[in-house]
């Protein structure tokens, strides 16, 4: 349990724009920052970060919150885990409590996997640097590759002893459960004997794989002896903390440099990343353990739209890269290629050259992918017309993947010159390919709609569709009042008192008084929670601070506060729907306050009138005459109240 005082200290130290800036590229947009959502695949940025309010709002997915909820959402952390992560970043000391065996067992599967993976990383590191076997075998391997002590420490590489059960025995003695050790791929059950287990990475050097916040989530293990029965590399199995198709090796260490330089080198192996980093080129990641996936490409796109793919100089390596690069193009990114001399890879080449030579080579040999692909295929085709026709289709097929029409046009012009083919011919082929793809997408979309419709029909007995709230719903007005109070609580407006004199009043006490006087507290449960909290502040004459609502321990209050304070508009969307002209809130705050209160009261009265009329319809007038008269009296009273509601002077009605 983290004390409230420590939570406040962490939240005071943390800057949301700094934290989120570690995970996505943010660009200044007025007083806020804007970027591509890390929670959805969007092409136009709609992810907003407000340093003033210390909140974020993702308009593409609907997610929003403070710095803690962002870390929780992105990294699937618990609340205490997110606070500890922030405390570590901002050097706020909090007391760490050692977990007992009972607590370890009670932890969730996700947290248990994090715990055993962290233990394994420390075990492998210790074996590498503190044991004779680790030093003579594992450390020798890394030193032969030129890795320094600092590099070994930075990437947390390790060694798993060539023993059947040394890791297993150590883990069990320290209270870790077999169930989670198996799920993490750290131990395996023997097929020869029941309830017998052996170490999953025995006799291998270990490359830990980290998530974006630096926690180990999996491992890559390389065998050091020739063994035809064993794979050269062994990777962690899929788990709830490790999805190999959505992870990039080295991204935790590289993301800062990728943002700074606005481009990323993409390589194949662990040692490629480590060698480049040691040399001084740190904006490099690897897709090791899997062919490049769309999820990995989108991960890079959070930080930059520019990728340079590095690959071995052999023809097979070049050809193998084509499919992955086509996927990058389809995501609307800019791609360059660099090939190394035959027999070299990024790791070996970087070890043979100093930083200046390496950077010069990368700069000189980085060519645009489309142009490079055209030249490579043209060389392969020679004078064969059939091969040349085939390569034209292949190149145009890649160009067709590019989302932007201008970019496609530029590439068509360049390839027309390079291939000595008329632009018109290439454009016709391009349009044909794009038409086929668009038709296929439409068919897929129709199929999905049909499937969803069928599923809906099958489950119609069990579920009823809940209609979305309309703009006219009372809760919309409730939220609008809360938004004005939270945004302008201590601002003042001038009102006309009963005696005809003007009074200067603060927004929050005035609006609260209006609601209490007319006995119109809110109907929506969460809105009422927030209003009651505001009333407590007003009664206690305490200042209403946005942070107290945004960082509230009640998740419903926190989420509502973020939603209210991260509106895209100056005033409520529904005013525009009713053709009501809205002027800037801070200039016309009095009008906003009066308009919001009037709309809410008017809507509540209209709702009460409607409910009263419905009661009248249901009653037998002859049998319950007295009850009918009571309902009619109520109706008259409600009609009078509605008539007495004067429209605020600040409202401008458009005809």
XYZ file of C-alpha atoms in Angstrom:
655
model
C 0.000 0.000 0.000
C 1.440 3.366 -1.045
C 0.572 6.202 1.401
C -1.605 9.072 0.121
C 1.203 11.560 0.797
C 3.530 9.577 -1.499
C 0.874 9.349 -4.219
C 0.501 13.144 -4.079
C 4.285 13.539 -4.258
C 4.486 11.275 -7.323
C 1.633 13.087 -9.091
C 3.197 16.444 -8.256
C 6.539 15.384 -9.750
C 5.200 13.658 -12.869
C 4.652 15.651 -16.063
C 2.155 13.958 -18.364
C 3.665 15.430 -21.539
C 7.106 14.030 -20.592
C 5.767 10.568 -19.790
C 3.565 10.220 -22.874
C 6.368 11.725 -24.978
C 8.408 8.598 -24.177
C 5.824 6.438 -25.922
C 4.593 8.530 -28.866
C 5.748 11.575 -30.823
C 3.959 14.688 -29.556
C 3.780 17.962 -31.447
C 2.794 21.336 -30.010
C -0.778 22.359 -30.824
C -1.636 25.660 -29.127
C -1.358 25.117 -25.375
C -1.668 21.347 -25.803
C 0.207 18.569 -27.592
C -1.109 16.291 -30.318
C -0.008 12.873 -31.588
C -1.122 9.589 -33.128
C -3.080 7.380 -30.755
C -1.158 4.439 -29.237
C -4.512 2.697 -28.723
C -5.846 2.695 -32.301
C -4.611 2.736 -35.870
C -5.311 6.294 -36.984
C -3.740 8.331 -39.772
C -4.807 11.778 -38.515
C -3.642 12.632 -34.961
C -6.512 12.939 -32.472
C -4.606 12.089 -29.285
C -4.447 15.252 -27.145
C -2.285 15.970 -24.088
C -2.932 18.998 -21.874
C 0.049 20.043 -19.700
C -2.152 22.658 -17.967
C -4.720 20.095 -16.841
C -2.278 17.152 -16.719
C -4.672 14.945 -18.678
C -4.782 13.125 -22.000
C -7.758 12.388 -24.227
C -7.764 9.980 -27.154
C -10.678 10.977 -29.375
C -10.199 7.936 -31.641
C -10.677 5.312 -28.925
C -12.486 7.368 -26.277
C -9.810 6.641 -23.666
C -8.622 9.415 -21.377
C -7.194 10.077 -17.946
C -4.193 11.304 -16.020
C -0.572 10.194 -16.177
C -1.213 7.145 -13.964
C -4.162 5.870 -16.002
C -2.152 6.305 -19.229
C 0.620 4.017 -17.934
C -1.984 1.560 -16.636
C -3.797 1.478 -19.993
C -0.714 1.223 -22.192
C 1.364 -1.192 -20.118
C -1.525 -3.105 -18.483
C -0.173 -2.149 -15.058
C -2.113 -2.157 -11.821
C -2.518 1.187 -10.018
C 0.397 0.535 -7.591
C 2.624 -0.665 -10.469
C 1.982 2.504 -12.452
C 2.769 4.646 -9.406
C 6.009 2.723 -8.809
C 6.998 3.193 -12.454
C 6.452 6.958 -12.153
C 8.216 7.066 -8.790
C 11.247 5.387 -10.350
C 11.250 7.807 -13.303
C 10.981 10.907 -11.125
C 13.193 9.554 -8.323
C 10.509 9.623 -5.657
C 11.437 7.153 -2.938
C 8.717 4.755 -1.864
C 9.042 1.838 0.505
C 9.255 -1.484 -1.329
C 7.580 -4.328 0.541
C 9.080 -7.791 0.003
C 6.392 -10.202 -1.170
C 5.735 -13.224 1.020
C 5.098 -16.649 -0.524
C 1.369 -16.198 0.131
C 1.354 -12.799 -1.589
C 3.260 -14.208 -4.560
C 0.617 -16.910 -4.978
C -2.211 -14.400 -4.687
C -0.865 -12.136 -7.431
C -2.643 -12.061 -10.764
C -1.314 -14.148 -13.652
C -0.004 -11.056 -15.433
C 1.843 -9.765 -12.387
C 3.097 -13.264 -11.561
C 4.598 -13.554 -15.050
C 6.262 -10.153 -14.639
C 7.690 -11.282 -11.303
C 9.141 -14.599 -12.552
C 10.519 -12.941 -15.693
C 12.240 -10.267 -13.615
C 13.676 -12.956 -11.350
C 14.939 -14.892 -14.385
C 16.620 -11.797 -15.850
C 18.496 -11.216 -12.586
C 19.400 -14.920 -12.348
C 20.834 -14.980 -15.904
C 22.790 -11.753 -15.327
C 24.264 -13.117 -12.122
C 25.220 -16.406 -13.816
C 27.016 -14.474 -16.574
C 29.139 -12.243 -14.372
C 29.459 -14.084 -11.057
C 30.019 -17.777 -11.916
C 33.041 -19.509 -13.438
C 30.917 -21.223 -16.115
C 29.181 -17.982 -17.033
C 32.442 -16.055 -17.315
C 34.284 -18.707 -19.325
C 31.443 -19.471 -21.760
C 28.808 -16.711 -21.792
C 30.985 -13.683 -21.061
C 33.645 -14.921 -23.486
C 31.026 -15.049 -26.257
C 29.979 -11.441 -25.682
C 33.561 -10.197 -25.376
C 34.538 -11.966 -28.606
C 31.844 -9.881 -30.280
C 33.442 -6.772 -28.832
C 30.740 -5.943 -26.299
C 31.987 -3.808 -23.408
C 31.041 -4.208 -19.762
C 28.823 -1.100 -20.035
C 26.968 -2.544 -23.045
C 26.489 -5.918 -21.336
C 25.044 -4.135 -18.316
C 22.836 -1.811 -20.397
C 21.127 -4.570 -22.405
C 21.058 -6.879 -19.336
C 22.256 -9.886 -21.315
C 22.945 -13.075 -19.386
C 23.760 -16.759 -19.416
C 21.754 -19.868 -18.512
C 24.010 -22.620 -17.093
C 24.386 -25.864 -19.021
C 22.506 -27.745 -16.316
C 19.184 -29.533 -16.517
C 17.634 -27.880 -13.488
C 19.820 -25.240 -11.805
C 17.438 -22.408 -12.663
C 14.386 -24.528 -11.794
C 15.748 -25.532 -8.379
C 16.708 -21.933 -7.527
C 13.307 -20.552 -8.549
C 11.335 -23.168 -6.596
C 13.476 -22.637 -3.475
C 12.713 -18.915 -3.633
C 8.961 -19.525 -3.748
C 8.110 -19.077 -7.431
C 5.285 -21.230 -8.786
C 5.863 -23.862 -11.480
C 2.692 -22.773 -13.273
C 4.109 -19.342 -14.113
C 7.641 -20.570 -14.795
C 6.149 -22.898 -17.440
C 3.952 -20.186 -18.962
C 6.979 -17.904 -19.269
C 8.921 -20.684 -21.046
C 11.583 -20.690 -18.325
C 11.107 -24.370 -17.496
C 9.616 -27.305 -19.411
C 7.981 -30.522 -18.285
C 9.869 -33.704 -19.091
C 8.165 -36.113 -21.487
C 10.052 -39.027 -19.935
C 9.000 -38.738 -16.304
C 5.911 -37.337 -14.610
C 6.355 -34.182 -12.518
C 9.933 -33.730 -13.739
C 11.048 -30.353 -15.102
C 14.137 -28.977 -16.802
C 15.503 -25.515 -17.622
C 14.162 -24.051 -20.854
C 17.305 -22.112 -21.812
C 20.079 -24.408 -20.584
C 23.499 -23.686 -22.063
C 22.447 -20.505 -23.894
C 23.407 -16.844 -23.802
C 20.337 -14.787 -22.987
C 18.947 -11.627 -24.589
C 16.130 -10.190 -22.428
C 13.261 -8.551 -24.331
C 11.734 -5.480 -22.658
C 8.433 -3.677 -22.995
C 8.224 0.082 -23.540
C 8.655 0.830 -19.851
C 11.734 -1.377 -19.506
C 10.243 -4.426 -17.795
C 11.496 -7.809 -19.029
C 8.671 -9.701 -20.748
C 10.504 -12.475 -22.588
C 13.879 -13.860 -23.673
C 15.804 -14.900 -26.715
C 18.393 -17.613 -26.044
C 21.258 -18.465 -28.432
C 22.895 -21.872 -28.292
C 26.712 -21.836 -28.222
C 27.492 -25.399 -29.334
C 26.640 -27.262 -32.534
C 23.476 -29.267 -31.966
C 21.409 -30.264 -34.990
C 18.500 -31.270 -32.755
C 18.268 -27.892 -31.020
C 17.291 -24.568 -32.649
C 20.007 -21.915 -32.836
C 17.678 -19.378 -31.203
C 14.956 -20.135 -28.694
C 12.314 -17.497 -27.926
C 9.776 -17.135 -25.131
C 6.316 -18.552 -25.858
C 3.299 -16.334 -26.369
C 1.832 -15.158 -23.049
C -0.362 -12.377 -21.674
C 2.740 -10.206 -21.179
C 4.658 -11.232 -24.326
C 3.254 -11.072 -27.855
C 6.214 -11.553 -30.184
C 4.313 -10.073 -33.140
C 3.795 -6.791 -31.264
C 7.253 -6.340 -29.696
C 10.478 -4.888 -31.101
C 13.831 -5.752 -29.573
C 15.678 -2.671 -28.319
C 12.772 -0.216 -28.643
C 12.879 0.608 -24.929
C 16.476 1.825 -25.343
C 15.972 3.382 -28.794
C 12.700 5.316 -28.559
C 14.253 8.571 -27.311
C 16.791 8.695 -30.158
C 14.144 7.704 -32.722
C 12.030 10.704 -31.696
C 15.079 12.994 -31.631
C 16.373 11.954 -35.076
C 12.914 11.303 -36.566
C 13.894 8.025 -38.199
C 14.538 4.441 -37.215
C 16.940 1.741 -38.412
C 15.318 -1.695 -38.636
C 17.584 -4.756 -38.394
C 17.085 -8.495 -37.944
C 19.037 -9.659 -34.906
C 19.741 -8.899 -31.260
C 23.470 -8.412 -31.817
C 22.811 -6.020 -34.725
C 20.984 -3.723 -32.296
C 23.609 -4.051 -29.560
C 26.584 -3.474 -31.899
C 25.026 -0.350 -33.421
C 24.129 1.004 -29.993
C 27.646 0.441 -28.667
C 29.075 2.216 -31.702
C 26.869 5.253 -30.972
C 23.874 4.687 -33.281
C 20.996 4.145 -30.886
C 17.878 4.681 -33.038
C 17.832 1.006 -34.043
C 15.391 -1.869 -33.351
C 15.016 -5.497 -34.437
C 12.052 -7.685 -35.340
C 13.978 -10.740 -34.110
C 12.097 -13.966 -33.573
C 9.428 -13.212 -36.162
C 8.889 -11.865 -39.656
C 7.995 -8.170 -39.609
C 4.337 -7.608 -38.653
C 1.862 -4.745 -39.054
C 1.719 -4.369 -35.249
C 5.503 -3.863 -35.120
C 5.363 -1.301 -37.941
C 2.654 0.638 -36.108
C 4.779 0.532 -32.976
C 7.588 2.319 -34.831
C 5.073 4.748 -36.336
C 4.279 6.042 -32.857
C 7.743 7.624 -32.865
C 8.530 8.342 -36.525
C 7.230 7.926 -40.077
C 10.709 7.236 -41.470
C 12.318 3.768 -41.538
C 15.617 2.625 -43.015
C 15.777 -1.161 -43.399
C 19.251 -2.705 -43.071
C 19.820 -6.156 -44.543
C 22.574 -8.568 -45.536
C 24.038 -8.137 -48.997
C 22.983 -11.532 -50.401
C 20.176 -11.748 -52.972
C 18.024 -13.928 -50.702
C 18.177 -11.297 -47.941
C 17.172 -8.549 -50.351
C 14.243 -10.543 -51.752
C 13.087 -11.521 -48.260
C 12.870 -7.856 -47.265
C 10.452 -6.915 -50.072
C 7.264 -8.229 -48.434
C 8.002 -6.543 -45.105
C 8.755 -3.237 -46.813
C 5.506 -3.402 -48.786
C 3.715 -3.615 -45.433
C 5.582 -0.506 -44.241
C 4.525 1.388 -47.381
C 0.904 0.390 -46.805
C 1.060 2.062 -43.389
C 1.954 5.341 -45.101
C 5.593 5.429 -43.965
C 8.722 6.504 -45.831
C 11.141 3.627 -46.443
C 14.798 3.483 -47.410
C 17.053 0.447 -47.821
C 20.723 -0.144 -47.063
C 22.480 -3.347 -48.085
C 25.893 -4.353 -46.758
C 28.763 -5.885 -48.763
C 28.409 -9.608 -49.428
C 29.249 -11.665 -46.371
C 28.568 -8.774 -43.989
C 25.640 -8.011 -41.711
C 24.962 -4.915 -39.548
C 26.709 -6.507 -36.538
C 29.913 -7.565 -38.317
C 30.140 -4.380 -40.410
C 29.765 -2.082 -37.404
C 32.503 -3.976 -35.529
C 34.949 -3.487 -38.415
C 34.351 0.252 -38.804
C 34.421 3.251 -36.504
C 31.383 5.489 -35.969
C 32.332 8.022 -38.644
C 32.883 5.310 -41.276
C 29.664 3.518 -40.330
C 27.557 6.691 -40.502
C 29.138 7.651 -43.839
C 28.350 4.214 -45.309
C 24.736 4.296 -44.096
C 24.227 7.796 -45.476
C 25.829 7.070 -48.856
C 24.031 3.743 -49.394
C 20.528 4.611 -48.165
C 18.251 4.511 -51.205
C 14.515 4.948 -51.535
C 12.844 1.526 -51.499
C 10.757 1.880 -54.671
C 13.740 3.087 -56.706
C 16.008 0.427 -55.160
C 13.483 -2.316 -55.874
C 13.149 -1.159 -59.494
C 16.931 -1.188 -59.993
C 17.361 -4.603 -58.351
C 14.579 -6.237 -60.388
C 15.722 -4.514 -63.571
C 19.170 -6.012 -63.067
C 17.650 -9.464 -62.590
C 15.432 -9.167 -65.691
C 18.207 -8.141 -68.073
C 16.898 -8.102 -71.661
C 14.147 -10.672 -71.070
C 10.831 -8.922 -72.014
C 8.683 -11.389 -70.035
C 10.711 -10.823 -66.862
C 10.627 -7.071 -67.458
C 6.814 -7.093 -67.768
C 6.627 -9.083 -64.526
C 8.917 -6.679 -62.662
C 6.840 -3.681 -63.822
C 3.745 -5.267 -62.258
C 5.662 -6.010 -59.051
C 6.961 -2.437 -58.731
C 3.595 -0.833 -59.530
C 2.008 -3.204 -57.003
C 4.268 -1.707 -54.309
C 3.472 1.861 -55.403
C -0.260 1.038 -55.243
C 0.098 0.360 -51.514
C 1.098 3.970 -50.757
C -1.930 5.804 -49.280
C -1.014 9.318 -50.504
C -1.878 10.126 -54.132
C 0.919 12.722 -54.477
C 3.572 10.214 -53.374
C 2.195 7.622 -55.802
C 2.369 10.162 -58.636
C 6.006 11.049 -57.852
C 7.029 7.375 -57.837
C 5.200 6.676 -61.112
C 7.095 9.528 -62.778
C 10.454 8.310 -61.405
C 9.851 4.663 -62.348
C 8.657 5.676 -65.816
C 12.055 7.227 -66.460
C 13.976 4.375 -64.829
C 12.084 1.582 -66.623
C 11.711 3.491 -69.899
C 7.936 2.973 -69.940
C 5.286 5.631 -70.566
C 3.696 7.124 -67.450
C 0.238 6.459 -68.892
C 0.918 2.711 -69.034
C 2.095 2.653 -65.411
C -0.885 4.765 -64.268
C -3.328 2.375 -65.985
C -1.702 -0.602 -64.260
C -1.715 1.277 -60.938
C -5.429 2.095 -61.212
C -6.247 -1.502 -62.128
C -4.401 -2.853 -59.063
C -6.010 -0.292 -56.736
C -9.491 -1.063 -58.124
C -8.994 -4.784 -57.470
C -7.840 -4.073 -53.906
C -10.688 -1.655 -53.189
C -13.239 -4.180 -54.487
C -11.695 -6.867 -52.292
C -11.853 -4.553 -49.265
C -15.529 -3.818 -49.978
C -16.284 -7.552 -50.231
C -14.482 -8.174 -46.931
C -16.394 -5.321 -45.300
C -19.736 -6.684 -46.557
C -18.842 -10.160 -45.311
C -18.028 -8.800 -41.834
C -21.295 -6.832 -41.724
C -23.241 -9.983 -42.700
C -21.438 -12.004 -40.020
C -22.191 -9.373 -37.371
C -25.833 -9.240 -38.476
C -26.122 -13.036 -38.247
C -24.512 -13.027 -34.814
C -26.939 -10.312 -33.752
C -29.934 -12.339 -34.949
C -28.718 -15.444 -33.134
C -28.319 -13.576 -29.849
C -31.444 -11.405 -30.193
C -33.283 -13.392 -27.529
C -30.571 -12.811 -24.944
C -29.538 -9.206 -25.627
C -31.322 -5.979 -26.380
C -29.491 -3.141 -28.048
C -29.112 -0.139 -25.758
C -29.665 3.058 -27.749
C -27.059 5.807 -27.499
C -27.935 8.805 -25.342
C -29.425 11.596 -27.392
C -28.168 15.161 -27.189
C -31.489 16.004 -25.466
C -30.810 13.582 -22.595
C -30.756 15.328 -19.206
C -27.321 13.818 -18.474
C -25.845 15.943 -21.279
C -26.943 19.112 -19.460
C -25.692 17.697 -16.152
C -22.261 17.066 -17.652
C -22.211 20.534 -19.168
C -22.851 22.207 -15.808
C -20.072 20.144 -14.222
C -17.690 21.011 -17.047
C -18.255 24.745 -16.539
C -17.856 24.455 -12.753
C -14.618 22.440 -12.993
C -13.168 24.667 -15.712
C -14.110 28.051 -14.209
C -14.814 27.349 -10.515
C -13.011 30.405 -9.116
C -13.830 32.785 -11.974
C -16.396 35.494 -11.220
C -19.492 36.712 -13.041
C -21.839 39.636 -12.349
C -25.485 38.808 -11.659
C -28.578 40.874 -10.899
C -29.721 40.338 -7.296
C -33.378 40.381 -6.141
C -32.984 43.992 -4.945
C -31.887 45.094 -8.413
C -28.213 45.532 -7.549
C -25.376 43.797 -9.388
C -23.359 41.249 -7.418
C -20.019 39.660 -8.259
C -20.122 35.927 -7.508
C -17.821 32.953 -8.108
C -19.074 30.453 -10.682
C -19.023 27.302 -8.496
C -20.956 28.625 -5.444
C -23.481 30.396 -7.704
C -24.271 27.313 -9.821
C -24.396 25.015 -6.769
C -26.769 27.445 -4.992
C -29.045 27.538 -8.059
C -29.305 23.734 -8.171
C -29.895 23.310 -4.418
C -32.430 26.182 -4.239
C -34.560 24.636 -6.984
C -34.080 21.092 -5.609
C -32.643 19.951 -8.919
C -29.697 17.781 -7.974
C -28.517 15.400 -10.674
C -30.055 12.093 -11.759
C -26.963 10.473 -13.278
C -25.155 8.566 -10.523
C -21.597 9.566 -11.482
C -22.564 13.183 -12.183
C -24.188 13.309 -8.737
C -20.989 11.933 -7.142
C -18.982 14.761 -8.697
C -21.601 17.377 -7.769
C -21.680 16.182 -4.133
C -17.889 16.487 -4.015
C -18.157 20.041 -5.400
C -20.815 20.874 -2.770
C -18.415 19.648 -0.047
C -15.720 22.004 -1.353
C -18.162 24.944 -1.595
C -19.584 24.329 1.913
C -16.074 24.099 3.326
C -15.017 27.219 1.414
C -12.154 25.237 -0.087
C -10.775 25.929 -3.582
C -11.977 23.496 -6.262
C -8.842 22.026 -7.826
C -9.078 20.094 -11.106
C -6.363 17.699 -9.947
C -8.518 16.507 -7.034
C -11.091 15.258 -9.546
C -8.703 14.060 -12.279
C -6.598 12.105 -9.758
C -9.534 10.943 -7.634
C -9.254 7.381 -6.331
C -12.818 6.745 -7.533
C -12.195 5.732 -11.144
C -15.685 6.860 -12.242
C -15.101 10.388 -10.906
C -11.629 10.540 -12.468
C -12.837 9.337 -15.878
C -15.787 11.738 -15.945
C -13.552 14.670 -14.948
C -11.140 13.891 -17.792
C -13.994 13.588 -20.298
C -15.452 16.915 -19.157
C -12.134 18.747 -19.240
C -10.943 17.447 -22.606
C -13.728 18.697 -24.861
C -12.649 19.495 -28.420
C -14.930 22.518 -28.423
C -15.253 25.838 -26.598
C -18.875 25.123 -25.700
C -21.136 22.091 -25.729
C -21.681 20.325 -29.050
C -25.432 20.257 -28.564
C -25.703 24.073 -28.671
C -24.482 23.969 -32.245
C -27.074 21.298 -32.998
C -29.761 23.781 -31.935
C -28.360 26.613 -34.053
C -27.340 28.586 -30.986
C -24.420 30.916 -31.602
C -21.608 30.345 -29.146
C -18.966 32.914 -28.290
C -15.707 32.122 -26.435
C -16.495 30.891 -22.937
C -13.959 32.933 -21.051
C -15.150 36.152 -22.722
C -18.819 35.307 -22.291
C -18.725 33.192 -19.144
C -21.911 34.709 -17.713
C -23.805 33.639 -20.816
C -22.368 30.128 -20.615
C -23.332 29.769 -16.934
C -26.875 31.076 -17.435
C -27.364 29.097 -20.635
C -26.214 25.856 -19.055
C -28.441 26.270 -15.979
C -31.445 27.276 -18.087
C -31.056 24.285 -20.421
C -30.717 21.859 -17.523
C -33.698 23.216 -15.560
C -35.837 23.430 -18.688
C -35.008 19.849 -19.630
C -35.686 18.555 -16.117
C -39.075 20.328 -15.994
C -39.988 19.011 -19.461
C -39.090 15.505 -18.338
C -41.205 15.857 -15.175
C -44.158 17.153 -17.256
C -43.827 14.177 -19.613
C -43.685 11.685 -16.715
C -46.733 13.343 -15.114
C -48.687 13.100 -18.370
C -47.802 9.419 -18.678
C -49.199 8.829 -15.165
C -52.443 10.486 -16.215
C -52.782 8.156 -19.209
C -52.407 5.083 -17.015
C -55.027 6.049 -14.383
C -58.704 5.144 -14.539
C -60.293 8.621 -14.151
C -63.613 7.325 -12.799
C -62.165 5.040 -10.112
C -59.335 7.329 -8.937
C -60.819 10.807 -9.258
C -58.817 12.290 -6.350
C -55.552 10.970 -7.746
C -56.407 12.470 -11.158
C -56.981 15.910 -9.591
C -53.641 15.637 -7.775
C -51.850 14.879 -11.050
C -53.605 17.808 -12.758
C -52.580 20.158 -9.916
C -48.995 18.958 -10.321
C -49.279 19.571 -14.061
C -50.422 23.166 -13.505
C -47.564 23.771 -11.076
C -44.991 22.362 -13.520
C -46.396 24.429 -16.396
C -46.096 27.567 -14.227
C -42.507 26.732 -13.336
C -41.637 26.166 -16.979
C -43.251 29.478 -17.962
C -41.358 31.285 -15.201
C -37.998 30.073 -16.496
C -36.651 33.117 -18.298
C -34.249 32.555 -21.160
C -30.786 33.865 -20.332
C -29.911 37.129 -22.013
C -26.649 35.736 -23.302
C -28.328 33.255 -25.624
C -28.472 34.279 -29.251
C -31.049 32.365 -31.282
C -30.379 32.013 -34.992
C -33.412 31.914 -37.246
